[in-house]
GROMACS .gro file of N, CA and C in nm:
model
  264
    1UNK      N    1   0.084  -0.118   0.000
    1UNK     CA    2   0.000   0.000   0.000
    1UNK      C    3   0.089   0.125   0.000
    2UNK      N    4   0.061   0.188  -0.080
    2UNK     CA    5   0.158   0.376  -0.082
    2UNK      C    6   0.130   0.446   0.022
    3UNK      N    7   0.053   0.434   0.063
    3UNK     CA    8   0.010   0.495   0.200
    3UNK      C    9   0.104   0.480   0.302
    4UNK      N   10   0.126   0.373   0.375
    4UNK     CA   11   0.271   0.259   0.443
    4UNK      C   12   0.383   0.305   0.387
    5UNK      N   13   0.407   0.346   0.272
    5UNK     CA   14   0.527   0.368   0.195
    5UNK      C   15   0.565   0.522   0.261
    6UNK      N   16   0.480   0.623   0.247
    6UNK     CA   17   0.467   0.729   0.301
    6UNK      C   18   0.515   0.758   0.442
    7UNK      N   19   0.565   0.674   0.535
    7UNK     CA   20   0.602   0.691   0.633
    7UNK      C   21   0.774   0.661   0.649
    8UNK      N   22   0.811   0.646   0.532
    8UNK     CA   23   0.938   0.656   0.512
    8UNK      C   24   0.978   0.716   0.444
    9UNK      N   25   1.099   0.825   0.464
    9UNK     CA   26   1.131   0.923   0.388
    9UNK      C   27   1.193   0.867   0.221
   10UNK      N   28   1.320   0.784   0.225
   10UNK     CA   29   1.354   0.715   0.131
   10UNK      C   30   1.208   0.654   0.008
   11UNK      N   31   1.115   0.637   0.048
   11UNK     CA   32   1.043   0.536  -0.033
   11UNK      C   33   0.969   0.647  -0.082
   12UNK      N   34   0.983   0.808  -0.087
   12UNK     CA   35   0.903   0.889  -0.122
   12UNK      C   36   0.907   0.895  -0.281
   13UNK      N   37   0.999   0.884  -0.326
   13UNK     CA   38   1.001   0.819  -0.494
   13UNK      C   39   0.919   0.720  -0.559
   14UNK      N   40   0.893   0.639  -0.466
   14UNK     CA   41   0.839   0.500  -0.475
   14UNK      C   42   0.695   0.557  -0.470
   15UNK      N   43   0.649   0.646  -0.391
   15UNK     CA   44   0.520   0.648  -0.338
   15UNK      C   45   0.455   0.768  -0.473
   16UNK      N   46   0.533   0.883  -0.503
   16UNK     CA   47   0.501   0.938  -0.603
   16UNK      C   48   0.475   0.863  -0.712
   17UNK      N   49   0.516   0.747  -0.771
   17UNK     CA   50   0.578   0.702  -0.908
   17UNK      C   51   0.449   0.583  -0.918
   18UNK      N   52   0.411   0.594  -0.780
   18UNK     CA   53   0.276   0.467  -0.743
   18UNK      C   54   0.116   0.575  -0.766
   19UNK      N   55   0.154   0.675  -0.695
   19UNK     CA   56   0.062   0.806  -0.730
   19UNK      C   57   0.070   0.826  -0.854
   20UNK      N   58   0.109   0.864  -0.977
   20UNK     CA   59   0.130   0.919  -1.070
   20UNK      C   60   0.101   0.828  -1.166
   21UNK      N   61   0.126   0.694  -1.167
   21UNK     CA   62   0.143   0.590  -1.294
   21UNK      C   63  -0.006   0.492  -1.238
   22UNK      N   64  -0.043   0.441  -1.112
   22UNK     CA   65  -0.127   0.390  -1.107
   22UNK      C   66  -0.281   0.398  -1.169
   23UNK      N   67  -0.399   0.332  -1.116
   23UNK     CA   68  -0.558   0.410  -1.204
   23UNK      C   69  -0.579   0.531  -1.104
   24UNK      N   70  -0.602   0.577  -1.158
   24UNK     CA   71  -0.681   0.706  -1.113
   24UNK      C   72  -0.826   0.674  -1.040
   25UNK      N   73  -0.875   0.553  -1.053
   25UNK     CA   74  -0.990   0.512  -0.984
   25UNK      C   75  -1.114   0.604  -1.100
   26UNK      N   76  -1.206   0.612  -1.027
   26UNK     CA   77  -1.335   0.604  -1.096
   26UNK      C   78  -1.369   0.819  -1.070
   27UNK      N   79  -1.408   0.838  -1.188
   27UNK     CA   80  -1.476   0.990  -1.201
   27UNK      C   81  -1.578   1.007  -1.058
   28UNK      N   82  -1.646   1.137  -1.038
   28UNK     CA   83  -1.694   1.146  -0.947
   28UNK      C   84  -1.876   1.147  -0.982
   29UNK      N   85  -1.848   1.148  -1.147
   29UNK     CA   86  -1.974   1.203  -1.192
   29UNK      C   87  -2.116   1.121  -1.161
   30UNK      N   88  -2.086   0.988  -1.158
   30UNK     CA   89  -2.165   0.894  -1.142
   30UNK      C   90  -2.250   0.917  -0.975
   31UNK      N   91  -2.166   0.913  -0.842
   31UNK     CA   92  -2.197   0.958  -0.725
   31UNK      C   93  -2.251   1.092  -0.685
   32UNK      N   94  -2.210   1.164  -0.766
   32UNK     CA   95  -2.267   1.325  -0.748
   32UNK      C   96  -2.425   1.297  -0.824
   33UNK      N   97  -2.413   1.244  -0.946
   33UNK     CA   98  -2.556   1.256  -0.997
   33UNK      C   99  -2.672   1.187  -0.928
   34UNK      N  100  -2.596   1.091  -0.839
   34UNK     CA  101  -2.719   0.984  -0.744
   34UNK      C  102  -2.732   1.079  -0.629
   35UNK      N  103  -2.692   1.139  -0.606
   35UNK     CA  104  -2.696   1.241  -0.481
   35UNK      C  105  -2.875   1.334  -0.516
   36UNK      N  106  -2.884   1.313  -0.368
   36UNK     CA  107  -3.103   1.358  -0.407
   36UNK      C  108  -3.000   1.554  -0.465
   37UNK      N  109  -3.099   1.628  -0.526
   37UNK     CA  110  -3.059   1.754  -0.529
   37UNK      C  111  -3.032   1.872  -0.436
   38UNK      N  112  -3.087   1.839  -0.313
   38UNK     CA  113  -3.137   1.938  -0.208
   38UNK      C  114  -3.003   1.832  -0.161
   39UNK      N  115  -2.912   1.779  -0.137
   39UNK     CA  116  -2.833   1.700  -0.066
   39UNK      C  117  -2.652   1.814  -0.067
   40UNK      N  118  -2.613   1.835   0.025
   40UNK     CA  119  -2.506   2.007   0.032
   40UNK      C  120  -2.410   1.953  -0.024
   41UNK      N  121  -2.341   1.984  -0.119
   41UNK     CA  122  -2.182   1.951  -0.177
   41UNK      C  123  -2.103   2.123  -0.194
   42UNK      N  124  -1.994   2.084  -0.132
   42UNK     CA  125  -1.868   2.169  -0.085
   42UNK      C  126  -1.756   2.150  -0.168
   43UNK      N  127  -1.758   2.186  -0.308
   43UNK     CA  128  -1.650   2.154  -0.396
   43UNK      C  129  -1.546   2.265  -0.360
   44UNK      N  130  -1.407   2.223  -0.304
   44UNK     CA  131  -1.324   2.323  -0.284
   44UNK      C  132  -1.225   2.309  -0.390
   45UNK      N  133  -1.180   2.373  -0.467
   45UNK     CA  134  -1.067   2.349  -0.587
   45UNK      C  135  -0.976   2.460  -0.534
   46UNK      N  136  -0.834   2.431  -0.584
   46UNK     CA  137  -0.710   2.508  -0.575
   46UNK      C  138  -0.699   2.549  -0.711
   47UNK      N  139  -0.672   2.699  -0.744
   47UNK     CA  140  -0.656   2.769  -0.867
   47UNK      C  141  -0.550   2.681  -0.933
   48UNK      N  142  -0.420   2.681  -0.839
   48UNK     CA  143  -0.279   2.633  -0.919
   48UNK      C  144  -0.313   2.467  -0.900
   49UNK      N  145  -0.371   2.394  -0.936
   49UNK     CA  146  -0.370   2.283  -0.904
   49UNK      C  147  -0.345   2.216  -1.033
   50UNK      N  148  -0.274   2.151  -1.046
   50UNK     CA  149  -0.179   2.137  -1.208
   50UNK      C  150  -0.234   1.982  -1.186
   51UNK      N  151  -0.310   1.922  -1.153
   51UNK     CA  152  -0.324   1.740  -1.161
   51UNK      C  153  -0.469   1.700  -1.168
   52UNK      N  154  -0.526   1.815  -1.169
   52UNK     CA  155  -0.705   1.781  -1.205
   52UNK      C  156  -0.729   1.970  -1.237
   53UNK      N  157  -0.725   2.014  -1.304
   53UNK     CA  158  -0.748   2.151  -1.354
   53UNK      C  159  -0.835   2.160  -1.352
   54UNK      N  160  -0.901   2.321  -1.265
   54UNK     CA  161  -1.028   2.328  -1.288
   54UNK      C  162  -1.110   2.376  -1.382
   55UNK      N  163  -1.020   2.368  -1.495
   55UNK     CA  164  -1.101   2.387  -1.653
   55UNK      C  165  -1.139   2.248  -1.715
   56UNK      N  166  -1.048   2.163  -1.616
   56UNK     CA  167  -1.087   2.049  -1.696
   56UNK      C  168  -1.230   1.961  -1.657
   57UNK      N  169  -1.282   1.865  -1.701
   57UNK     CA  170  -1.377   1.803  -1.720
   57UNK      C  171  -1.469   1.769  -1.524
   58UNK      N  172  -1.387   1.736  -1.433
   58UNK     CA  173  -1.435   1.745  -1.317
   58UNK      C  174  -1.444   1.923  -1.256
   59UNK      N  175  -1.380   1.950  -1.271
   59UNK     CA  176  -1.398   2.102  -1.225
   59UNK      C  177  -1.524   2.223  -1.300
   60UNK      N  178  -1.479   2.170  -1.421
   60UNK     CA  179  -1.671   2.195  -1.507
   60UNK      C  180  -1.788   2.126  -1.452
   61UNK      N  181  -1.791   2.020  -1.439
   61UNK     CA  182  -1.878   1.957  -1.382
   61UNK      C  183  -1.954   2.016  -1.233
   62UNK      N  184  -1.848   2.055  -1.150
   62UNK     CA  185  -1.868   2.105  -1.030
   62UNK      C  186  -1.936   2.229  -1.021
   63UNK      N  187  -1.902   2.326  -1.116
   63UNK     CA  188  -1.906   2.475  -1.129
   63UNK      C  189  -2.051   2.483  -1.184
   64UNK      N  190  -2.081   2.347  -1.311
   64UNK     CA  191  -2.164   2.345  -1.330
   64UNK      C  192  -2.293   2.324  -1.220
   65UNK      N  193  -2.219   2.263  -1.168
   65UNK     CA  194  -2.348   2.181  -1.053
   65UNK      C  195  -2.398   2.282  -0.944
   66UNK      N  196  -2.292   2.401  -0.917
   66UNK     CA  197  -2.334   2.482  -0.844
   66UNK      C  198  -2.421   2.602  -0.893
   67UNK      N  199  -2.387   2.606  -1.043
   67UNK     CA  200  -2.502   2.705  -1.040
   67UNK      C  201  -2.615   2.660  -1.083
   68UNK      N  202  -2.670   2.535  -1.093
   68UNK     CA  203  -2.741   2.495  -1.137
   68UNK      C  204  -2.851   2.442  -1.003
   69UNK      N  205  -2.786   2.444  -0.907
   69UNK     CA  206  -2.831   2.402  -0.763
   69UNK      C  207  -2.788   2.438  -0.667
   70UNK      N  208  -2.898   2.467  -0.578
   70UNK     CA  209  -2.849   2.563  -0.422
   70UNK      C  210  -2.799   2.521  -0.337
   71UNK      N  211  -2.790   2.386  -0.327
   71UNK     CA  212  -2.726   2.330  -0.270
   71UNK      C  213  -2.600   2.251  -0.310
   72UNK      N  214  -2.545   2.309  -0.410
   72UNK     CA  215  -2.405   2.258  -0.388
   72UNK      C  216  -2.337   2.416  -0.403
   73UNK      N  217  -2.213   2.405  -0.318
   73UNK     CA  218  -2.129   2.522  -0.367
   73UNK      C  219  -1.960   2.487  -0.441
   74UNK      N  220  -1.931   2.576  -0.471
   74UNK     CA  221  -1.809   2.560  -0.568
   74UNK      C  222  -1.725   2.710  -0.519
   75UNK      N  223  -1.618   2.645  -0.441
   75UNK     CA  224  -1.526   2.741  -0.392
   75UNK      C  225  -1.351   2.736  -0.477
   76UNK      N  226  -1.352   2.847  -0.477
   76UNK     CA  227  -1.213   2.806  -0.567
   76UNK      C  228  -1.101   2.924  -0.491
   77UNK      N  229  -1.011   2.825  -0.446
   77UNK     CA  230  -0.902   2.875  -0.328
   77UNK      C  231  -0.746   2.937  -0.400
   78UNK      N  232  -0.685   2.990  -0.325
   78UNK     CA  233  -0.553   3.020  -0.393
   78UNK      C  234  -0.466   2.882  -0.272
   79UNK      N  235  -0.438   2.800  -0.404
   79UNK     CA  236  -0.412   2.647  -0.340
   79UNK      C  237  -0.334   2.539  -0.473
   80UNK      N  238  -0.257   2.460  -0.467
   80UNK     CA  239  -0.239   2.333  -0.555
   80UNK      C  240  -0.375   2.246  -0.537
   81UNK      N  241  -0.308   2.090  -0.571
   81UNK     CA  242  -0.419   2.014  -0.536
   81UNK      C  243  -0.374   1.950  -0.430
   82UNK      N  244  -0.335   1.986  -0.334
   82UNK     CA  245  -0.375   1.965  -0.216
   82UNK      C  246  -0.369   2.077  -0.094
   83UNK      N  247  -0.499   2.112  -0.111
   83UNK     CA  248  -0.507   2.270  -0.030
   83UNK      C  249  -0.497   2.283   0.096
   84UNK      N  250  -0.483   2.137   0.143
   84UNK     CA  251  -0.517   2.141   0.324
   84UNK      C  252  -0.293   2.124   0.346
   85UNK      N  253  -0.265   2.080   0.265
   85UNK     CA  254  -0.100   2.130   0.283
   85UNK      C  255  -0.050   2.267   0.233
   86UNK      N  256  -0.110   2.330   0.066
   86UNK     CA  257  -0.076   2.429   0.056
   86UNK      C  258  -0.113   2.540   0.133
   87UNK      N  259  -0.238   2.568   0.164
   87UNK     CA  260  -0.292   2.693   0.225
   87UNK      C  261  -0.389   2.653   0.345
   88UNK      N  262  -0.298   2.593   0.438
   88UNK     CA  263  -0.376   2.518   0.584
   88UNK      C  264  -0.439   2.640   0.628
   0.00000   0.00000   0.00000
């Protein structure tokens, strides 16, 4: 697991190269659309976030979803993609 790997400094190559090359797992689009409408989503995106762009296809999606419904919002931070390390 990369996760386990992560607790050693040396294997941080290992753990990127497992991040980066592995699946990406599954879009979000499918779970957001089963979601009832009145149900609150908190999309937070990082402007500089160079590994899911928020021009690209999930970040449209989101932007879309918020103005389209009151209950989701779409916040967009001065952040990478991972905003809770870049801008704690």
């Amino acid at each position: 697991d990369y996760l386990e790997l992560a607790k050693n400094k040396d294997a941080a190559v290992e753990v990127l190269r497992q991040i980066y090359t592995n699946d990406a797992g599954p879009l979000p689009f499918p779970a957001a659309e089963a979601l009832p409408e009145e149900f609150p989503v908190l999309a937070v995106w990082g402007d500089r976030d160079n590994l899911a762009s928020i021009q690209g296809p999930v970040g449209r999606y989101f932007r879309d979803r918020a103005r389209r419904l009151g209950a989701t919002r779409f916040e967009e931070i001065s952040a990478g993609h991972v905003p809770q390390d870049d801008a704690p």
